Amino acid sequence: MSIERTLSIVKPDAVAKNVIGEIYSRFEKGGLSIVAAKMMHLTQEQAEGFYAEHKERPFFADLVAFMTSGPVVVQVLEGEGAIKKNRDLMGATNPKEAEAGTIRADFASSIDANAVHGSDSAESAEREIAYFFNDNEICPRG
Ligand code: RTP
Ligand code: MG
């Protein structure tokens, strides 16, 4: 396994529940380092562009409405096998199916309000990181 970067979002439900720190702690205890971070309130256009791969799906409008419903925290996570490691820490998309001890099992309320996003492949990670961050906003660990 090699050192990878992945794009993570703490979604509006988790920001509203005041669990940003607890979620960051899961990343750090799981062996991932936060190498870039920003809080922002996504516009409709930003959310639609970010989730463009889902634009034909029946849940697209609800997804965009939810992701623009309040502030999010967007971060780049770095570490050994970071893409899969982050997905493992997150748990299944539907919190009812998420394994005990995962972020979604512990903090998500529904399939829409599911606490976190994480890139699902190397290609997605590259696109998603560039969607939110310039190279000079990323501070790799030496
Ligand atoms: P994410 O992209 O947010 O990390 O989540 P994911 O990979 O686990 O799930 P994905 O298939 O990429 O779907 C993106 C988000 O859309 C919502 N969704 N709703 N109602 C539904 O059937 C449904 N399916 C997906 C979820 O909020 C999911 O996180
Ligand atoms: Mg996804």
CSV table of N, CA, C and O in Angstrom, one decimal, residues 34-97:
chain,number,residue,atom,x,y,z
A,34,ILE,N,-4.8,15.1,8.6
A,34,ILE,CA,-5.6,16.1,7.9
A,34,ILE,C,-4.5,17.1,7.3
A,34,ILE,O,-3.7,17.7,8.1
A,35,VAL,N,-4.4,17.1,6.0
A,35,VAL,CA,-3.4,18.0,5.4
A,35,VAL,C,-3.9,19.2,4.7
A,35,VAL,O,-3.2,20.0,4.1
A,36,ALA,N,-5.3,19.4,4.7
A,36,ALA,CA,-5.9,20.6,4.2
A,36,ALA,C,-7.3,20.6,4.8
A,36,ALA,O,-7.9,19.5,5.0
A,37,ALA,N,-7.9,21.7,5.1
A,37,ALA,CA,-9.2,21.8,5.6
A,37,ALA,C,-9.9,23.2,5.4
A,37,ALA,O,-9.2,24.2,5.5
A,38,LYS,N,-11.2,23.2,5.2
A,38,LYS,CA,-11.9,24.5,5.2
A,38,LYS,C,-13.4,24.2,5.5
A,38,LYS,O,-13.9,23.2,5.1
A,39,MET,N,-14.0,25.2,6.2
A,39,MET,CA,-15.4,25.2,6.4
A,39,MET,C,-16.0,26.1,5.3
A,39,MET,O,-15.5,27.1,5.0
A,40,MET,N,-17.2,25.6,4.7
A,40,MET,CA,-17.8,26.4,3.7
A,40,MET,C,-19.3,26.0,3.6
A,40,MET,O,-19.7,24.9,4.1
A,41,HIS,N,-20.1,26.9,3.1
A,41,HIS,CA,-21.5,26.6,2.9
A,41,HIS,C,-21.6,26.5,1.4
A,41,HIS,O,-21.5,27.5,0.6
A,42,LEU,N,-21.8,25.3,0.9
A,42,LEU,CA,-21.8,25.0,-0.6
A,42,LEU,C,-23.0,25.7,-1.2
A,42,LEU,O,-24.1,25.7,-0.7
A,43,THR,N,-22.7,26.3,-2.4
A,43,THR,CA,-23.8,26.8,-3.3
A,43,THR,C,-24.4,25.6,-4.0
A,43,THR,O,-23.8,24.5,-4.1
A,44,GLN,N,-25.6,25.9,-4.6
A,44,GLN,CA,-26.3,24.9,-5.4
A,44,GLN,C,-25.3,24.4,-6.5
A,44,GLN,O,-25.2,23.2,-6.8
A,45,GLU,N,-24.6,25.3,-7.2
A,45,GLU,CA,-23.7,25.0,-8.3
A,45,GLU,C,-22.6,24.2,-7.8
A,45,GLU,O,-22.2,23.2,-8.5
A,46,GLN,N,-22.0,24.5,-6.7
A,46,GLN,CA,-20.9,23.7,-6.1
A,46,GLN,C,-21.3,22.3,-5.8
A,46,GLN,O,-20.6,21.3,-6.1
A,47,ALA,N,-22.5,22.2,-5.2
A,47,ALA,CA,-22.9,20.8,-4.8
A,47,ALA,C,-23.3,20.0,-6.0
A,47,ALA,O,-23.0,18.8,-6.1
A,48,GLU,N,-23.9,20.6,-7.0
A,48,GLU,CA,-24.3,19.9,-8.3
A,48,GLU,C,-23.0,19.4,-9.0
A,48,GLU,O,-23.0,18.3,-9.5
A,49,GLY,N,-22.0,20.3,-9.0
A,49,GLY,CA,-20.8,20.0,-9.7
A,49,GLY,C,-20.0,18.9,-9.0
A,49,GLY,O,-19.5,18.0,-9.6
A,50,PHE,N,-20.0,18.9,-7.7
A,50,PHE,CA,-19.3,17.9,-6.9
A,50,PHE,C,-19.9,16.5,-7.1
A,50,PHE,O,-19.2,15.6,-7.2
A,51,TYR,N,-21.3,16.5,-7.1
A,51,TYR,CA,-22.0,15.2,-7.3
A,51,TYR,C,-22.5,14.9,-8.7
A,51,TYR,O,-23.4,14.2,-8.9
A,52,ALA,N,-21.8,15.5,-9.7
A,52,ALA,CA,-22.2,15.4,-11.1
A,52,ALA,C,-22.4,14.0,-11.5
A,52,ALA,O,-23.3,13.7,-12.3
A,53,GLU,N,-21.6,13.0,-11.0
A,53,GLU,CA,-21.7,11.6,-11.4
A,53,GLU,C,-23.1,11.1,-11.0
A,53,GLU,O,-23.5,10.0,-11.6
A,54,HIS,N,-23.8,11.7,-10.1
A,54,HIS,CA,-25.1,11.2,-9.6
A,54,HIS,C,-26.3,11.9,-10.3
A,54,HIS,O,-27.4,11.8,-9.9
A,55,LYS,N,-26.0,12.8,-11.3
A,55,LYS,CA,-27.1,13.7,-11.7
A,55,LYS,C,-28.3,13.1,-12.3
A,55,LYS,O,-29.4,13.7,-12.3
A,56,GLU,N,-28.1,11.9,-12.8
A,56,GLU,CA,-29.3,11.2,-13.4
A,56,GLU,C,-30.0,10.3,-12.3
A,56,GLU,O,-31.1,9.7,-12.6
A,57,ARG,N,-29.5,10.3,-11.1
A,57,ARG,CA,-30.1,9.4,-10.1
A,57,ARG,C,-31.4,10.1,-9.4
A,57,ARG,O,-31.4,11.3,-9.3
A,58,PRO,N,-32.3,9.3,-9.0
A,58,PRO,CA,-33.6,9.8,-8.4
A,58,PRO,C,-33.3,10.6,-7.2
A,58,PRO,O,-34.1,11.5,-6.9
A,59,PHE,N,-32.2,10.3,-6.5
A,59,PHE,CA,-32.0,11.1,-5.2
A,59,PHE,C,-31.2,12.3,-5.4
A,59,PHE,O,-30.8,13.0,-4.4
A,60,PHE,N,-30.8,12.7,-6.6
A,60,PHE,CA,-29.9,13.8,-6.9
A,60,PHE,C,-30.4,15.1,-6.3
A,60,PHE,O,-29.6,15.8,-5.6
A,61,ALA,N,-31.7,15.5,-6.5
A,61,ALA,CA,-32.2,16.8,-6.0
A,61,ALA,C,-32.2,16.8,-4.5
A,61,ALA,O,-31.8,17.8,-3.9
A,62,ASP,N,-32.5,15.7,-3.8
A,62,ASP,CA,-32.5,15.6,-2.4
A,62,ASP,C,-31.1,15.7,-1.8
A,62,ASP,O,-30.8,16.4,-0.8
A,63,LEU,N,-30.1,15.1,-2.5
A,63,LEU,CA,-28.7,15.1,-2.1
A,63,LEU,C,-28.2,16.5,-2.2
A,63,LEU,O,-27.6,17.0,-1.2
A,64,VAL,N,-28.5,17.3,-3.3
A,64,VAL,CA,-28.0,18.6,-3.4
A,64,VAL,C,-28.7,19.5,-2.4
A,64,VAL,O,-28.0,20.4,-1.8
A,65,ALA,N,-30.0,19.3,-2.2
A,65,ALA,CA,-30.7,20.2,-1.2
A,65,ALA,C,-30.1,19.9,0.2
A,65,ALA,O,-29.8,20.9,0.9
A,66,PHE,N,-29.8,18.7,0.5
A,66,PHE,CA,-29.2,18.4,1.8
A,66,PHE,C,-27.8,19.0,2.0
A,66,PHE,O,-27.5,19.6,3.0
A,67,MET,N,-27.0,18.8,0.9
A,67,MET,CA,-25.6,19.3,1.0
A,67,MET,C,-25.4,20.8,1.1
A,67,MET,O,-24.4,21.3,1.4
A,68,THR,N,-26.5,21.5,0.7
A,68,THR,CA,-26.5,23.0,0.7
A,68,THR,C,-27.3,23.5,1.9
A,68,THR,O,-27.5,24.7,2.0
A,69,SER,N,-27.8,22.6,2.8
A,69,SER,CA,-28.7,23.0,3.8
A,69,SER,C,-28.0,23.7,5.0
A,69,SER,O,-28.6,24.2,5.9
A,70,GLY,N,-26.7,23.6,5.1
A,70,GLY,CA,-25.9,24.2,6.2
A,70,GLY,C,-24.4,24.0,5.9
A,70,GLY,O,-24.0,23.4,4.8
A,71,PRO,N,-23.6,24.6,6.7
A,71,PRO,CA,-22.1,24.5,6.4
A,71,PRO,C,-21.6,23.1,6.5
A,71,PRO,O,-22.1,22.2,7.2
A,72,VAL,N,-20.5,22.9,5.8
A,72,VAL,CA,-19.8,21.6,5.8
A,72,VAL,C,-18.3,21.9,6.1
A,72,VAL,O,-17.9,23.0,6.0
A,73,VAL,N,-17.6,20.8,6.4
A,73,VAL,CA,-16.1,21.0,6.6
A,73,VAL,C,-15.5,20.0,5.6
A,73,VAL,O,-15.8,18.8,5.6
A,74,VAL,N,-14.7,20.6,4.7
A,74,VAL,CA,-14.0,19.8,3.6
A,74,VAL,C,-12.6,19.6,4.0
A,74,VAL,O,-11.9,20.6,4.4
A,75,GLN,N,-12.1,18.4,3.9
A,75,GLN,CA,-10.7,18.1,4.2
A,75,GLN,C,-10.0,17.1,3.3
A,75,GLN,O,-10.7,16.3,2.7
A,76,VAL,N,-8.7,17.2,3.2
A,76,VAL,CA,-7.9,16.2,2.5
A,76,VAL,C,-7.2,15.4,3.6
A,76,VAL,O,-6.6,15.9,4.5
A,77,LEU,N,-7.4,14.1,3.5
A,77,LEU,CA,-6.8,13.1,4.4
A,77,LEU,C,-5.7,12.4,3.7
A,77,LEU,O,-5.8,12.0,2.5
A,78,GLU,N,-4.6,12.2,4.4
A,78,GLU,CA,-3.4,11.6,3.8
A,78,GLU,C,-2.9,10.4,4.7
A,78,GLU,O,-3.0,10.5,5.9
A,79,GLY,N,-2.5,9.3,4.1
A,79,GLY,CA,-2.0,8.2,4.8
A,79,GLY,C,-1.9,7.0,4.0
A,79,GLY,O,-2.3,7.0,2.8
A,80,GLU,N,-1.4,5.9,4.6
A,80,GLU,CA,-1.3,4.6,3.9
A,80,GLU,C,-2.7,4.1,3.4
A,80,GLU,O,-3.6,4.0,4.3
A,81,GLY,N,-2.9,3.9,2.2
A,81,GLY,CA,-4.1,3.4,1.7
A,81,GLY,C,-5.3,4.3,2.1
A,81,GLY,O,-6.4,3.8,2.5
A,82,ALA,N,-5.1,5.6,2.1
A,82,ALA,CA,-6.1,6.5,2.7
A,82,ALA,C,-7.5,6.4,2.1
A,82,ALA,O,-8.5,6.6,2.8
A,83,ILE,N,-7.6,6.1,0.8
A,83,ILE,CA,-9.0,6.1,0.2
A,83,ILE,C,-9.8,5.0,0.8
A,83,ILE,O,-10.9,5.2,1.3
A,84,LYS,N,-9.3,3.7,0.9
A,84,LYS,CA,-10.1,2.6,1.5
A,84,LYS,C,-10.2,2.8,3.0
A,84,LYS,O,-11.2,2.5,3.6
A,85,LYS,N,-9.1,3.2,3.6
A,85,LYS,CA,-9.1,3.4,5.1
A,85,LYS,C,-10.2,4.3,5.5
A,85,LYS,O,-11.0,4.1,6.4
A,86,ASN,N,-10.3,5.5,4.8
A,86,ASN,CA,-11.4,6.4,5.1
A,86,ASN,C,-12.8,5.8,4.9
A,86,ASN,O,-13.7,6.0,5.7
A,87,ARG,N,-13.0,5.1,3.8
A,87,ARG,CA,-14.3,4.4,3.5
A,87,ARG,C,-14.6,3.4,4.6
A,87,ARG,O,-15.7,3.3,5.1
A,88,ASP,N,-13.5,2.7,5.1
A,88,ASP,CA,-13.7,1.7,6.2
A,88,ASP,C,-14.1,2.5,7.5
A,88,ASP,O,-15.0,2.0,8.2
A,89,LEU,N,-13.5,3.6,7.8
A,89,LEU,CA,-13.8,4.3,9.0
A,89,LEU,C,-15.2,4.9,8.9
A,89,LEU,O,-15.9,5.0,9.9
A,90,MET,N,-15.7,5.3,7.7
A,90,MET,CA,-17.0,5.9,7.5
A,90,MET,C,-18.1,4.9,7.7
A,90,MET,O,-19.2,5.2,8.2
A,91,GLY,N,-18.0,3.6,7.2
A,91,GLY,CA,-19.1,2.6,7.2
A,91,GLY,C,-20.0,2.8,6.0
A,91,GLY,O,-19.8,3.7,5.2
A,92,ALA,N,-21.0,1.9,5.9
A,92,ALA,CA,-21.9,1.9,4.8
A,92,ALA,C,-22.7,3.2,4.6
A,92,ALA,O,-23.0,3.8,5.6
A,93,THR,N,-23.1,3.4,3.3
A,93,THR,CA,-23.8,4.7,3.0
A,93,THR,C,-25.1,4.8,3.9
A,93,THR,O,-25.4,5.9,4.4
A,94,ASN,N,-25.8,3.7,4.0
A,94,ASN,CA,-27.0,3.7,4.9
A,94,ASN,C,-26.6,3.4,6.3
A,94,ASN,O,-26.1,2.3,6.6
A,95,PRO,N,-26.8,4.3,7.2
A,95,PRO,CA,-26.3,4.0,8.6
A,95,PRO,C,-26.9,2.8,9.3
A,95,PRO,O,-26.2,2.2,10.1
A,96,LYS,N,-28.1,2.4,8.8
A,96,LYS,CA,-28.7,1.1,9.3
A,96,LYS,C,-27.8,-0.1,9.0
A,96,LYS,O,-27.9,-1.1,9.6
A,97,GLU,N,-27.0,0.0,7.9
A,97,GLU,CA,-26.2,-1.1,7.5
A,97,GLU,C,-24.7,-0.9,7.9
A,97,GLU,O,-23.9,-1.8,7.6
